[in-house]
mmCIF file of C-alpha atoms in Angstrom:
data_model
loop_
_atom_site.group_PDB
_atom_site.id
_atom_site.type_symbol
_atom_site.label_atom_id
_atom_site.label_comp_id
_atom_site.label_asym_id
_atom_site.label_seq_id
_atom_site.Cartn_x
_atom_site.Cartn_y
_atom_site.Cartn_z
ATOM 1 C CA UNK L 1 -23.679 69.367 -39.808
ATOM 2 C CA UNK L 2 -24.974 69.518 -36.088
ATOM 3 C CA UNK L 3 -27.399 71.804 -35.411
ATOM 4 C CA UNK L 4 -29.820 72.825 -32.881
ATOM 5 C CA UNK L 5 -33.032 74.940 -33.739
ATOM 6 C CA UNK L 6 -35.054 76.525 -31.121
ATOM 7 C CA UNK L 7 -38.900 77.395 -31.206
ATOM 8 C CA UNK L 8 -39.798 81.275 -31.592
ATOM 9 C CA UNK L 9 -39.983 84.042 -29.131
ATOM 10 C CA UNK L 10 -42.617 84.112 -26.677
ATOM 11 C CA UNK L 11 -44.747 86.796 -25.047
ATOM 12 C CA UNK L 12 -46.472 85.476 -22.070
ATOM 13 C CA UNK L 13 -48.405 87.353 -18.550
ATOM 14 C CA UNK L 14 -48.015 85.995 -15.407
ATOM 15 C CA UNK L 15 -49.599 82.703 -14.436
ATOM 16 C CA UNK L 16 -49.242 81.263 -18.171
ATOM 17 C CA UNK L 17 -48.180 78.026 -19.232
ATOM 18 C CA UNK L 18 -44.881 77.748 -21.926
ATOM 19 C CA UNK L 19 -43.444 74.688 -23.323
ATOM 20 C CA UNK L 20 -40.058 75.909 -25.523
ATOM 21 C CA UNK L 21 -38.616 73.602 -28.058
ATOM 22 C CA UNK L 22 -34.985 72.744 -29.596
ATOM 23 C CA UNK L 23 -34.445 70.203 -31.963
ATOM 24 C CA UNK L 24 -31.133 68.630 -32.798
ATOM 25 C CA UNK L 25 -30.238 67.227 -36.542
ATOM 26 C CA UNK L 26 -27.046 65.926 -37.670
ATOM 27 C CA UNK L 27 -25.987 63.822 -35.005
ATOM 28 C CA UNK L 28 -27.394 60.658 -33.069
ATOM 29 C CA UNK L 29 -30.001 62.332 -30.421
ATOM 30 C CA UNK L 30 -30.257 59.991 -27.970
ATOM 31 C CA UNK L 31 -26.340 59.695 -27.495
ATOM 32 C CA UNK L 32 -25.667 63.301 -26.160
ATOM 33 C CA UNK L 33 -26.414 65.349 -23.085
ATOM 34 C CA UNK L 34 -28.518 68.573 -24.177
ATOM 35 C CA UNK L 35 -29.316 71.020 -21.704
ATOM 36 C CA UNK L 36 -30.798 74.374 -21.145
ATOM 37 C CA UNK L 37 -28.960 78.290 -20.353
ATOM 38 C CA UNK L 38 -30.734 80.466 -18.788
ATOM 39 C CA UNK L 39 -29.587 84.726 -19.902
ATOM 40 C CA UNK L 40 -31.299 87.075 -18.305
ATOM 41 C CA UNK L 41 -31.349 90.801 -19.899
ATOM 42 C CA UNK L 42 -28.021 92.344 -19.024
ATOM 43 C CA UNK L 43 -27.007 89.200 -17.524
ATOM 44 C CA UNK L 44 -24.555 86.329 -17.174
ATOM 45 C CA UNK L 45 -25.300 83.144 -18.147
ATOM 46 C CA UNK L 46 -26.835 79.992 -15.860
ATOM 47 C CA UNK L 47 -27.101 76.604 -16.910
ATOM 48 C CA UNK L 48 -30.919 75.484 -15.830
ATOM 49 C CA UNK L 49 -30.656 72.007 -16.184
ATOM 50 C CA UNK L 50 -29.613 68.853 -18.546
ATOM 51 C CA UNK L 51 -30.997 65.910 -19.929
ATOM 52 C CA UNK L 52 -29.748 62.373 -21.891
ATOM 53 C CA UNK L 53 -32.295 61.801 -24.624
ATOM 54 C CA UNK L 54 -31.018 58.049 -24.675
ATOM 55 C CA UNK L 55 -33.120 57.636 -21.274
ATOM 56 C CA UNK L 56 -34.197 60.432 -20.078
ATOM 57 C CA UNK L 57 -32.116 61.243 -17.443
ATOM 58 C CA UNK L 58 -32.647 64.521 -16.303
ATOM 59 C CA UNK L 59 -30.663 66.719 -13.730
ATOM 60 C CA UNK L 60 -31.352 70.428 -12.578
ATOM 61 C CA UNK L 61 -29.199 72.957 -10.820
ATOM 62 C CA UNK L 62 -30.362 73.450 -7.880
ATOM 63 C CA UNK L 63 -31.496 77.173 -8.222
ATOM 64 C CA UNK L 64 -33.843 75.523 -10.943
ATOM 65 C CA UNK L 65 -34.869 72.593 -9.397
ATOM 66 C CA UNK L 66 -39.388 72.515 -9.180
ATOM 67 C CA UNK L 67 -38.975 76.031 -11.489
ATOM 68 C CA UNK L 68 -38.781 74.364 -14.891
ATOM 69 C CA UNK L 69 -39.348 70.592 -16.597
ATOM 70 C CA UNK L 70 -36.749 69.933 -18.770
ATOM 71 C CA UNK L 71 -37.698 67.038 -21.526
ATOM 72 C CA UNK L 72 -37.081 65.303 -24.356
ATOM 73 C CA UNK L 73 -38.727 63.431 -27.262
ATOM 74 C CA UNK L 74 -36.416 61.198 -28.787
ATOM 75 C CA UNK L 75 -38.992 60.216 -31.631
ATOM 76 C CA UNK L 76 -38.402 63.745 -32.792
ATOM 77 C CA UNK L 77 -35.176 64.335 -31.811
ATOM 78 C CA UNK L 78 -36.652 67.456 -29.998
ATOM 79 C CA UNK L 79 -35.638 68.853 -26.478
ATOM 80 C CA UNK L 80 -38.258 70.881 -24.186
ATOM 81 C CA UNK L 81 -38.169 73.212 -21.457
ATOM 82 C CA UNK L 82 -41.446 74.149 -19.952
ATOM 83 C CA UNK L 83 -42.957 76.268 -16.844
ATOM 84 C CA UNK L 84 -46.653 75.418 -15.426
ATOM 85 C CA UNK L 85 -46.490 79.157 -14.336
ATOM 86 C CA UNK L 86 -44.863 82.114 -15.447
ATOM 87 C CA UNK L 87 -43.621 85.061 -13.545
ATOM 88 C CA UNK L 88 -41.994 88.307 -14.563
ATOM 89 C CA UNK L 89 -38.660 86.947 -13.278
ATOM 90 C CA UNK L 90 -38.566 84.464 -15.873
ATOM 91 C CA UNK L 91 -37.982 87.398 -18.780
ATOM 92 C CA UNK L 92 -35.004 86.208 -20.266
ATOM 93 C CA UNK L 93 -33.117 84.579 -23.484
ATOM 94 C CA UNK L 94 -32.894 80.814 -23.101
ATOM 95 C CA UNK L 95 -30.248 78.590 -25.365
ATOM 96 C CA UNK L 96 -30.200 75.122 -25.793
ATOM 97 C CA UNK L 97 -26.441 73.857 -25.467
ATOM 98 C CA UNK L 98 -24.380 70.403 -26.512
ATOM 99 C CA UNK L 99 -21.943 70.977 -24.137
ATOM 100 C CA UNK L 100 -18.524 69.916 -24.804
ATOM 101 C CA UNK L 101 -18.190 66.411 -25.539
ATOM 102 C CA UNK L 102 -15.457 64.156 -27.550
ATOM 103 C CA UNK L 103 -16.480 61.740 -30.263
ATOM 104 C CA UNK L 104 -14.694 59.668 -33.582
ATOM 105 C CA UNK L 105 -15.604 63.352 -35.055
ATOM 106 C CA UNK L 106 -13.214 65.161 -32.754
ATOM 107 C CA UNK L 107 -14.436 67.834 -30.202
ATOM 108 C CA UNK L 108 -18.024 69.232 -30.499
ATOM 109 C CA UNK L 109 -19.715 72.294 -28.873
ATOM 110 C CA UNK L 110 -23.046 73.372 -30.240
ATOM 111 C CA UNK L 111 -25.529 76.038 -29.208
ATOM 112 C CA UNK L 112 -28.880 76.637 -30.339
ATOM 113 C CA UNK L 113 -29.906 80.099 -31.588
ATOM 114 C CA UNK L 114 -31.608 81.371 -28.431
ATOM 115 C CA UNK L 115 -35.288 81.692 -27.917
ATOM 116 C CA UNK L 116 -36.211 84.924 -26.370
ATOM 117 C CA UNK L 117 -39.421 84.692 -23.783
ATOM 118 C CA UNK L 118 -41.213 87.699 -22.337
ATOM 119 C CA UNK L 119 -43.545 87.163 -19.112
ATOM 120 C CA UNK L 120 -45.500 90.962 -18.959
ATOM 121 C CA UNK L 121 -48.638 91.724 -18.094
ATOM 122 C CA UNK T 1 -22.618 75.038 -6.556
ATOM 123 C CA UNK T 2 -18.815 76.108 -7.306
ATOM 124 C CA UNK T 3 -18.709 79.913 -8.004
ATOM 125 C CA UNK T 4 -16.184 80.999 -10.573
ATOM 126 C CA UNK T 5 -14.636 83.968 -9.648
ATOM 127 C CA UNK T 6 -13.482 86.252 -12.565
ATOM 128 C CA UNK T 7 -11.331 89.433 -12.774
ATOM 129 C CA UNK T 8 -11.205 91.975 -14.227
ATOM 130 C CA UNK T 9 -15.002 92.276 -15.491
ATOM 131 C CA UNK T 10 -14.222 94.784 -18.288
ATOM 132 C CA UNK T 11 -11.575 95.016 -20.249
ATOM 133 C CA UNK T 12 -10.677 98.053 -22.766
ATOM 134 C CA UNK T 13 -7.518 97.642 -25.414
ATOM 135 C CA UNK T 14 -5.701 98.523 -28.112
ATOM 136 C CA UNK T 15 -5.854 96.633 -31.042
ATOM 137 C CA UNK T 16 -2.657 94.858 -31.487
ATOM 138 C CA UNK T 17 -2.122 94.698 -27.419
ATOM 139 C CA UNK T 18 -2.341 91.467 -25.282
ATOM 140 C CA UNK T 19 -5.357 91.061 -23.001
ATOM 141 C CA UNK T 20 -5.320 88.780 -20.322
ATOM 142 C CA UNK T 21 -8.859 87.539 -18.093
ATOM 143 C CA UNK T 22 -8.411 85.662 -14.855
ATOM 144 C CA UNK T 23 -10.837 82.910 -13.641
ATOM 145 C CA UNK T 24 -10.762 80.972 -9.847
ATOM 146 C CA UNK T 25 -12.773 78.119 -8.562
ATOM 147 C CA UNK T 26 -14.018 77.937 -5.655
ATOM 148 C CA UNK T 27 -13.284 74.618 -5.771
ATOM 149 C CA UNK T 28 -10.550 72.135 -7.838
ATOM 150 C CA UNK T 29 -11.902 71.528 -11.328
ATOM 151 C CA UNK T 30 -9.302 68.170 -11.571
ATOM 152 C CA UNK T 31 -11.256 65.035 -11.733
ATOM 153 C CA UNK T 32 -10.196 61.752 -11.101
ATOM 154 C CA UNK T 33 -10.212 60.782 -14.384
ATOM 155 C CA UNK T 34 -7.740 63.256 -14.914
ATOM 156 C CA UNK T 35 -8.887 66.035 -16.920
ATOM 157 C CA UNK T 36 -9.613 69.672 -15.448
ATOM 158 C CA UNK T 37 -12.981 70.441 -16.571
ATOM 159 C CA UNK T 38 -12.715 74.503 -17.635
ATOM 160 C CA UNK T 39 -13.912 75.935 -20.866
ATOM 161 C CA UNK T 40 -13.607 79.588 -21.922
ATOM 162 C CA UNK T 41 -16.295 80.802 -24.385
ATOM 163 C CA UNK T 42 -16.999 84.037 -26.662
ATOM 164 C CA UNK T 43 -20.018 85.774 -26.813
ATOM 165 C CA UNK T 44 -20.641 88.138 -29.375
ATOM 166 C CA UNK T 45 -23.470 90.854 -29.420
ATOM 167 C CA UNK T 46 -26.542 89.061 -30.235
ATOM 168 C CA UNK T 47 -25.154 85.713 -30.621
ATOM 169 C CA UNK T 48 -25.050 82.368 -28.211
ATOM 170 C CA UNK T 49 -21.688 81.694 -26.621
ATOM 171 C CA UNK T 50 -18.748 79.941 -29.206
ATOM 172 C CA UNK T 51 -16.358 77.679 -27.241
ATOM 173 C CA UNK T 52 -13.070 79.065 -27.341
ATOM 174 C CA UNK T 53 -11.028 76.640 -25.271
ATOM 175 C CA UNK T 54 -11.883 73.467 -23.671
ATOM 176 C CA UNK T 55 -10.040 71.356 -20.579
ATOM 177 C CA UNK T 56 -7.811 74.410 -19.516
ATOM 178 C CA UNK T 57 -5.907 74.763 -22.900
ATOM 179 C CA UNK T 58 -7.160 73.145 -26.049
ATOM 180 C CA UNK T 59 -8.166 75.348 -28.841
ATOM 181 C CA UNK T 60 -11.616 74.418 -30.123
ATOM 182 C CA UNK T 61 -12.025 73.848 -33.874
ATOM 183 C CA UNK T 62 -11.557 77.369 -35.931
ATOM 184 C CA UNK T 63 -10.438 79.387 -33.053
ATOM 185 C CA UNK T 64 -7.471 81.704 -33.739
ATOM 186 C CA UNK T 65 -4.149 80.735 -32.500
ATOM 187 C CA UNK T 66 -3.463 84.217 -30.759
ATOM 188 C CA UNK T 67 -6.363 82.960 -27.817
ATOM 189 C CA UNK T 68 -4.520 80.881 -25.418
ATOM 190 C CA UNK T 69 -5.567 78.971 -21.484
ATOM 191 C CA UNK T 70 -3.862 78.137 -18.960
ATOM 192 C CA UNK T 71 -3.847 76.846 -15.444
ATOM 193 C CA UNK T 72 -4.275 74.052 -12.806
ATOM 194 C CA UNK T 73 -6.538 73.231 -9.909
ATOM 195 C CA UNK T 74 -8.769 76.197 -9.152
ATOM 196 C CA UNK T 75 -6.798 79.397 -10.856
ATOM 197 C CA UNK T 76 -7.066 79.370 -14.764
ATOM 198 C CA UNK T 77 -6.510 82.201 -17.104
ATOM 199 C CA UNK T 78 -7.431 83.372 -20.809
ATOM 200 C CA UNK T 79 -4.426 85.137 -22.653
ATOM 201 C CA UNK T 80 -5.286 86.878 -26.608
ATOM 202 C CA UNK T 81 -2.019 87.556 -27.694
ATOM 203 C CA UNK T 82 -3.074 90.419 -29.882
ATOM 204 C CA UNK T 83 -6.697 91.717 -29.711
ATOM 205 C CA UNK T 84 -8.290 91.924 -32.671
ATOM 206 C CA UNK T 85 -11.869 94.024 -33.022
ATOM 207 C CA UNK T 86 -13.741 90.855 -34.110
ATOM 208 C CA UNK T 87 -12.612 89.718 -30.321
ATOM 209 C CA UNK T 88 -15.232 92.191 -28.611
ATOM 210 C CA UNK T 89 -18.087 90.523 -26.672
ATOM 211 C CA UNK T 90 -18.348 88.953 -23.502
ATOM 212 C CA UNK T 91 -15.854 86.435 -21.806
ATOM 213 C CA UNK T 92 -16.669 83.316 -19.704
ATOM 214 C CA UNK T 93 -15.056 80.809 -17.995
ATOM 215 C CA UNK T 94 -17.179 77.542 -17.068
ATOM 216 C CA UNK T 95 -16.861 74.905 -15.047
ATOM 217 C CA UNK T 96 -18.638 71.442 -15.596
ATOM 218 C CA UNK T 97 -16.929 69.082 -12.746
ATOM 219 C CA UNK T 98 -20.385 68.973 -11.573
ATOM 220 C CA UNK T 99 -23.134 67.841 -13.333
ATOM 221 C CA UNK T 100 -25.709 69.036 -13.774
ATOM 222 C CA UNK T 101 -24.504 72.428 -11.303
ATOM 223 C CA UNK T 102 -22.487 73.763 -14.677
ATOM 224 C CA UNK T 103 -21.779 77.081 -13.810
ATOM 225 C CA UNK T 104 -20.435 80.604 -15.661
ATOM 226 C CA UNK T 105 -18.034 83.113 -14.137
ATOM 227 C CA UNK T 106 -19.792 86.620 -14.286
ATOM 228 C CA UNK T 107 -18.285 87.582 -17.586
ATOM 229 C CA UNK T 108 -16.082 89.898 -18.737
ATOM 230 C CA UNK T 109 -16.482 92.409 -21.100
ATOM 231 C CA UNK T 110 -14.128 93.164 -23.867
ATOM 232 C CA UNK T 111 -14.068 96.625 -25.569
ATOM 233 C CA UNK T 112 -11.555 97.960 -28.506
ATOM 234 C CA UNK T 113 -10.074 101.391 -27.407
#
């Protein structure tokens, strides 16, 4: 069974450092994009950025582009999203996402739990 | 970025009545390969997003046969044949055409009269 598993909430002030984790069993890591949602409270949804655990390859949407590092650790099957500094804006529910792919195992769409962090001073 | 336009952004019906959601691209979501790259998903009250439909008009794995998509190009639209209370949440259409600029329409929110 795929799953993805995603590090505890967080409550952070200003000008902190956060790494967030998600970590992906019951599938081959390193063979699927995983990427990173972005829900703010209230809000819509916003994909942040993506990454291929195979190599590495890592792509941002613009709006998030020099906001967040998005990572990976294949060794540990684990995916990362991380700020140097936080701000208030950054208050929100983040998901880590499989999104849609097609395999031998049919059609797969997996989201992780959520992990809910709180920037406040 | 393409912006996915939805209407309307709340929804309030009957159970037992059709509800339809309308989604438009800014721009076409058919790629070369062929496929149209729009998903609809479900999300429920404290709960991640469930793919509903994939590429336009698949049904994803466990979804109830009264959900339905449809659509070409940039104008794409969710039909639930008969709205059941379990269907309440929030509505999405995304596009992925683009990697990595995924993007959501607004949402729309579905309530049971």
């Amino acid at each position: 069974e795929v799953q993805l598993v995603q590090s505890g909430a967080e409550v952070k002030k200003p000008g902190e450092s956060l790494k967030i984790s998600c970590k992906g069993s019951g599938y081959s890591f390193t063979s699927y994009w995983i990427g990173w949602v972005r829900q703010m409270p209230g809000k819509g949804l916003e994909w942040m950025g993506i990454i291929y655990p195979g190599d590495s390859d890592t792509r941002y949407s613009p709006s998030f582009q020099g906001q967040v590092t998005i990572s990976a650790d294949k060794s540990i099957s684990t995916a990362y999203l991380q700020w140097s500094s936080l701000k208030a804006s950054d208050t929100a529910m983040y998901y880590c996402a499989l999104p849609y792919y097609y395999d031998s195992s049919g059609p797969g769409d997996y989201w992780g739990q959520g992990t809910l962090v709180t920037v406040s001073s | 970025d393409i912006v996915m336009t939805q209407t309307p952004l709340s929804l309030s019906v009957t159970p037992g009545q059709p509800a339809s959601i309308s989604c438009k691209s800014s721009q076409s979501l058919l790629h070369s390969d062929g496929k149209t790259y729009l998903y609809w998903y479900l999300q429920k009250p404290g709960q991640p997003p469930q793919l509903l439909i994939y590429e336009v008009s698949n049904r994803f794995s466990g979804v109830p046969d009264r959900f339905s998509g449809s659509g070409s190009g940039t104008d794409f639209t969710l039909k639930i044949s008969r709205v059941e209370a379990e269907d309440v949440g929030v509505y999405y259409c995304m596009q992925s055409i683009q990697l990595p600029s995924y993007t959501f329409g607004q949402g729309t929110k579905l309530e049971i009269k």
